[in-house]
GROMACS .gro file of C-alpha atoms in nm:
model
  219
    1UNK     CA    1   0.000   0.000   0.000
    2UNK     CA    2   0.280   0.236   0.091
    3UNK     CA    3   0.474   0.133  -0.222
    4UNK     CA    4   0.180   0.225  -0.446
    5UNK     CA    5   0.146   0.562  -0.274
    6UNK     CA    6   0.519   0.631  -0.311
    7UNK     CA    7   0.506   0.543  -0.682
    8UNK     CA    8   0.199   0.754  -0.756
    9UNK     CA    9   0.346   1.069  -0.600
   10UNK     CA   10   0.638   1.120  -0.846
   11UNK     CA   11   0.409   1.006  -1.128
   12UNK     CA   12   0.155   1.275  -1.037
   13UNK     CA   13   0.430   1.538  -1.011
   14UNK     CA   14   0.568   1.442  -1.352
   15UNK     CA   15   0.225   1.456  -1.513
   16UNK     CA   16   0.153   1.793  -1.356
   17UNK     CA   17   0.481   1.935  -1.484
   18UNK     CA   18   0.400   1.795  -1.829
   19UNK     CA   19   0.060   1.964  -1.819
   20UNK     CA   20   0.217   2.296  -1.717
   21UNK     CA   21   0.472   2.264  -1.998
   22UNK     CA   22   0.192   2.192  -2.245
   23UNK     CA   23  -0.009   2.491  -2.125
   24UNK     CA   24   0.285   2.732  -2.154
   25UNK     CA   25   0.378   2.613  -2.504
   26UNK     CA   26   0.011   2.613  -2.603
   27UNK     CA   27  -0.024   2.972  -2.482
   28UNK     CA   28   0.266   3.078  -2.703
   29UNK     CA   29   0.124   2.890  -3.003
   30UNK     CA   30  -0.224   3.037  -2.958
   31UNK     CA   31  -0.077   3.387  -2.927
   32UNK     CA   32   0.118   3.338  -3.250
   33UNK     CA   33  -0.191   3.196  -3.422
   34UNK     CA   34  -0.397   3.497  -3.315
   35UNK     CA   35  -0.138   3.747  -3.439
   36UNK     CA   36  -0.123   3.563  -3.772
   37UNK     CA   37  -0.504   3.559  -3.795
   38UNK     CA   38  -0.527   3.935  -3.740
   39UNK     CA   39  -0.286   4.008  -4.027
   40UNK     CA   40  -0.460   3.786  -4.279
   41UNK     CA   41  -0.623   3.962  -4.578
   42UNK     CA   42  -0.973   4.086  -4.498
   43UNK     CA   43  -1.124   3.881  -4.779
   44UNK     CA   44  -1.028   3.564  -4.589
   45UNK     CA   45  -1.195   3.672  -4.265
   46UNK     CA   46  -1.544   3.554  -4.349
   47UNK     CA   47  -1.791   3.596  -4.065
   48UNK     CA   48  -1.861   3.274  -3.872
   49UNK     CA   49  -1.641   3.068  -4.108
   50UNK     CA   50  -1.324   3.241  -3.990
   51UNK     CA   51  -1.401   3.164  -3.623
   52UNK     CA   52  -1.482   2.800  -3.697
   53UNK     CA   53  -1.158   2.752  -3.893
   54UNK     CA   54  -0.963   2.922  -3.612
   55UNK     CA   55  -1.119   2.686  -3.358
   56UNK     CA   56  -1.041   2.378  -3.566
   57UNK     CA   57  -0.678   2.481  -3.607
   58UNK     CA   58  -0.643   2.566  -3.238
   59UNK     CA   59  -0.805   2.241  -3.121
   60UNK     CA   60  -0.598   2.021  -3.351
   61UNK     CA   61  -0.277   2.208  -3.271
   62UNK     CA   62  -0.320   2.191  -2.893
   63UNK     CA   63  -0.426   1.827  -2.898
   64UNK     CA   64  -0.133   1.724  -3.116
   65UNK     CA   65   0.099   1.908  -2.879
   66UNK     CA   66  -0.054   1.724  -2.584
   67UNK     CA   67   0.009   1.389  -2.750
   68UNK     CA   68   0.368   1.488  -2.828
   69UNK     CA   69   0.420   1.557  -2.458
   70UNK     CA   70   0.263   1.227  -2.355
   71UNK     CA   71  -0.068   1.365  -2.227
   72UNK     CA   72  -0.407   1.211  -2.299
   73UNK     CA   73  -0.713   1.419  -2.376
   74UNK     CA   74  -0.953   1.402  -2.085
   75UNK     CA   75  -1.188   1.651  -1.921
   76UNK     CA   76  -0.923   1.869  -1.757
   77UNK     CA   77  -0.725   1.903  -2.081
   78UNK     CA   78  -1.040   1.981  -2.281
   79UNK     CA   79  -1.125   2.258  -2.036
   80UNK     CA   80  -0.774   2.398  -2.080
   81UNK     CA   81  -0.814   2.382  -2.460
   82UNK     CA   82  -1.140   2.576  -2.428
   83UNK     CA   83  -0.970   2.839  -2.209
   84UNK     CA   84  -0.685   2.881  -2.456
   85UNK     CA   85  -0.928   2.904  -2.747
   86UNK     CA   86  -1.131   3.174  -2.572
   87UNK     CA   87  -0.808   3.359  -2.494
   88UNK     CA   88  -0.702   3.336  -2.859
   89UNK     CA   89  -1.033   3.469  -2.990
   90UNK     CA   90  -1.028   3.750  -2.734
   91UNK     CA   91  -0.676   3.838  -2.844
   92UNK     CA   92  -0.788   3.843  -3.208
   93UNK     CA   93  -1.069   4.081  -3.111
   94UNK     CA   94  -0.835   4.306  -2.912
   95UNK     CA   95  -0.568   4.327  -3.184
   96UNK     CA   96  -0.826   4.380  -3.457
   97UNK     CA   97  -0.982   4.658  -3.252
   98UNK     CA   98  -0.642   4.823  -3.211
   99UNK     CA   99  -0.589   4.820  -3.588
  100UNK     CA  100  -0.939   4.964  -3.636
  101UNK     CA  101  -0.861   5.243  -3.388
  102UNK     CA  102  -0.538   5.330  -3.566
  103UNK     CA  103  -0.715   5.349  -3.902
  104UNK     CA  104  -0.995   5.562  -3.755
  105UNK     CA  105  -0.755   5.805  -3.589
  106UNK     CA  106  -0.560   5.832  -3.913
  107UNK     CA  107  -0.876   5.935  -4.094
  108UNK     CA  108  -0.942   6.207  -3.838
  109UNK     CA  109  -0.585   6.332  -3.863
  110UNK     CA  110  -0.613   6.358  -4.241
  111UNK     CA  111  -0.911   6.594  -4.203
  112UNK     CA  112  -0.714   6.920  -4.213
  113UNK     CA  113  -1.005   7.150  -4.294
  114UNK     CA  114  -1.122   7.191  -3.937
  115UNK     CA  115  -0.765   7.236  -3.814
  116UNK     CA  116  -0.697   7.514  -4.064
  117UNK     CA  117  -1.027   7.682  -3.977
  118UNK     CA  118  -0.952   7.661  -3.605
  119UNK     CA  119  -0.605   7.809  -3.664
  120UNK     CA  120  -0.752   8.096  -3.868
  121UNK     CA  121  -1.015   8.175  -3.605
  122UNK     CA  122  -0.760   8.166  -3.326
  123UNK     CA  123  -0.540   8.424  -3.498
  124UNK     CA  124  -0.815   8.645  -3.637
  125UNK     CA  125  -0.941   8.953  -3.456
  126UNK     CA  126  -1.315   8.992  -3.394
  127UNK     CA  127  -1.474   9.259  -3.612
  128UNK     CA  128  -1.532   9.604  -3.464
  129UNK     CA  129  -1.884   9.637  -3.598
  130UNK     CA  130  -2.137   9.519  -3.330
  131UNK     CA  131  -2.352   9.330  -3.580
  132UNK     CA  132  -2.053   9.161  -3.737
  133UNK     CA  133  -1.909   9.085  -3.394
  134UNK     CA  134  -2.234   8.917  -3.292
  135UNK     CA  135  -2.230   8.704  -3.607
  136UNK     CA  136  -1.866   8.620  -3.536
  137UNK     CA  137  -1.950   8.508  -3.183
  138UNK     CA  138  -2.240   8.297  -3.307
  139UNK     CA  139  -2.009   8.136  -3.561
  140UNK     CA  140  -1.755   8.061  -3.289
  141UNK     CA  141  -2.025   7.896  -3.076
  142UNK     CA  142  -2.136   7.682  -3.368
  143UNK     CA  143  -1.776   7.593  -3.445
  144UNK     CA  144  -1.710   7.487  -3.083
  145UNK     CA  145  -2.029   7.281  -3.084
  146UNK     CA  146  -1.917   7.113  -3.406
  147UNK     CA  147  -1.574   7.043  -3.252
  148UNK     CA  148  -1.734   6.882  -2.947
  149UNK     CA  149  -1.961   6.674  -3.170
  150UNK     CA  150  -1.655   6.563  -3.366
  151UNK     CA  151  -1.476   6.462  -3.045
  152UNK     CA  152  -1.780   6.265  -2.930
  153UNK     CA  153  -1.802   6.093  -3.267
  154UNK     CA  154  -1.433   6.010  -3.254
  155UNK     CA  155  -1.465   5.855  -2.908
  156UNK     CA  156  -1.771   5.661  -3.020
  157UNK     CA  157  -1.591   5.526  -3.324
  158UNK     CA  158  -1.295   5.420  -3.110
  159UNK     CA  159  -1.513   5.210  -2.878
  160UNK     CA  160  -1.507   4.834  -2.918
  161UNK     CA  161  -1.883   4.832  -2.975
  162UNK     CA  162  -1.826   5.046  -3.286
  163UNK     CA  163  -1.571   4.795  -3.413
  164UNK     CA  164  -1.813   4.507  -3.358
  165UNK     CA  165  -2.074   4.699  -3.559
  166UNK     CA  166  -1.814   4.762  -3.828
  167UNK     CA  167  -1.735   4.389  -3.850
  168UNK     CA  168  -2.089   4.293  -3.949
  169UNK     CA  169  -2.171   4.609  -4.146
  170UNK     CA  170  -2.121   4.418  -4.472
  171UNK     CA  171  -2.423   4.194  -4.398
  172UNK     CA  172  -2.637   4.408  -4.166
  173UNK     CA  173  -2.639   4.735  -3.974
  174UNK     CA  174  -2.727   4.635  -3.621
  175UNK     CA  175  -2.715   4.833  -3.301
  176UNK     CA  176  -2.601   4.723  -2.955
  177UNK     CA  177  -2.632   4.452  -2.823
  178UNK     CA  178  -2.669   4.253  -3.148
  179UNK     CA  179  -2.308   4.290  -3.269
  180UNK     CA  180  -2.186   4.172  -2.927
  181UNK     CA  181  -2.424   3.875  -2.934
  182UNK     CA  182  -2.305   3.791  -3.285
  183UNK     CA  183  -1.945   3.781  -3.161
  184UNK     CA  184  -2.048   3.556  -2.869
  185UNK     CA  185  -2.212   3.318  -3.118
  186UNK     CA  186  -1.887   3.313  -3.313
  187UNK     CA  187  -1.698   3.239  -2.990
  188UNK     CA  188  -1.927   2.946  -2.908
  189UNK     CA  189  -1.887   2.804  -3.259
  190UNK     CA  190  -1.511   2.850  -3.232
  191UNK     CA  191  -1.499   2.656  -2.904
  192UNK     CA  192  -1.723   2.382  -3.044
  193UNK     CA  193  -1.495   2.354  -3.349
  194UNK     CA  194  -1.189   2.331  -3.123
  195UNK     CA  195  -1.339   2.042  -2.925
  196UNK     CA  196  -1.453   1.867  -3.244
  197UNK     CA  197  -1.106   1.901  -3.399
  198UNK     CA  198  -0.950   1.774  -3.079
  199UNK     CA  199  -1.140   1.445  -3.110
  200UNK     CA  200  -1.043   1.413  -3.477
  201UNK     CA  201  -0.671   1.396  -3.401
  202UNK     CA  202  -0.557   1.030  -3.412
  203UNK     CA  203  -0.498   0.899  -3.059
  204UNK     CA  204  -0.160   0.744  -2.985
  205UNK     CA  205  -0.149   0.416  -2.799
  206UNK     CA  206  -0.072   0.488  -2.434
  207UNK     CA  207   0.077   0.210  -2.223
  208UNK     CA  208  -0.154   0.055  -1.970
  209UNK     CA  209   0.108   0.035  -1.695
  210UNK     CA  210   0.027   0.248  -1.387
  211UNK     CA  211   0.376   0.394  -1.393
  212UNK     CA  212   0.305   0.579  -1.722
  213UNK     CA  213  -0.062   0.656  -1.675
  214UNK     CA  214  -0.153   1.021  -1.653
  215UNK     CA  215  -0.371   1.169  -1.375
  216UNK     CA  216  -0.565   1.337  -1.656
  217UNK     CA  217  -0.707   0.992  -1.737
  218UNK     CA  218  -0.886   0.995  -1.403
  219UNK     CA  219  -1.060   1.327  -1.457
   0.00000   0.00000   0.00000
């Protein structure tokens, strides 16, 4: 009884270290996959299809890595695959949003008309005539209101909700919360594809001896 307990302790420690090694390598691979996915041509990023393909690649990649490290796919490993897949899709969303923000800010910077007008108004002297001065002040108020509206629009366009609306604008113009729900549907399909792909990877033959069995088999 004591011999079995002494044997299972180093075995459990070895399996745990193998799982940690798999998770760390898998995290690096998923990060690289997400960065690659973000920089793909836009014509390849078909809605729904892109997420499913990403999930299939992630599931097959992580499962193959697990087999290379001597791990078997059981419940605990599947949960970890789901977590890494969700992380990867969230990273794709974050990086895509950052690129969208950069492009949006660039468009605002290229609009030099308002900047030139603001510079001219700042240097110009108000007219001496009372009627003209009143018109000048009214114009300044309208210009300031337009500037504030432009700032508000810029902040709105930079929000992640605006990017999610932009993503599906080619098929429909939907307001919050529908773009967010659409992305959640994509995330669910991505996770389902990852699990499906995980079970499609050919299983290696693990030895039946207790010395080489993994604690993941018990979960």
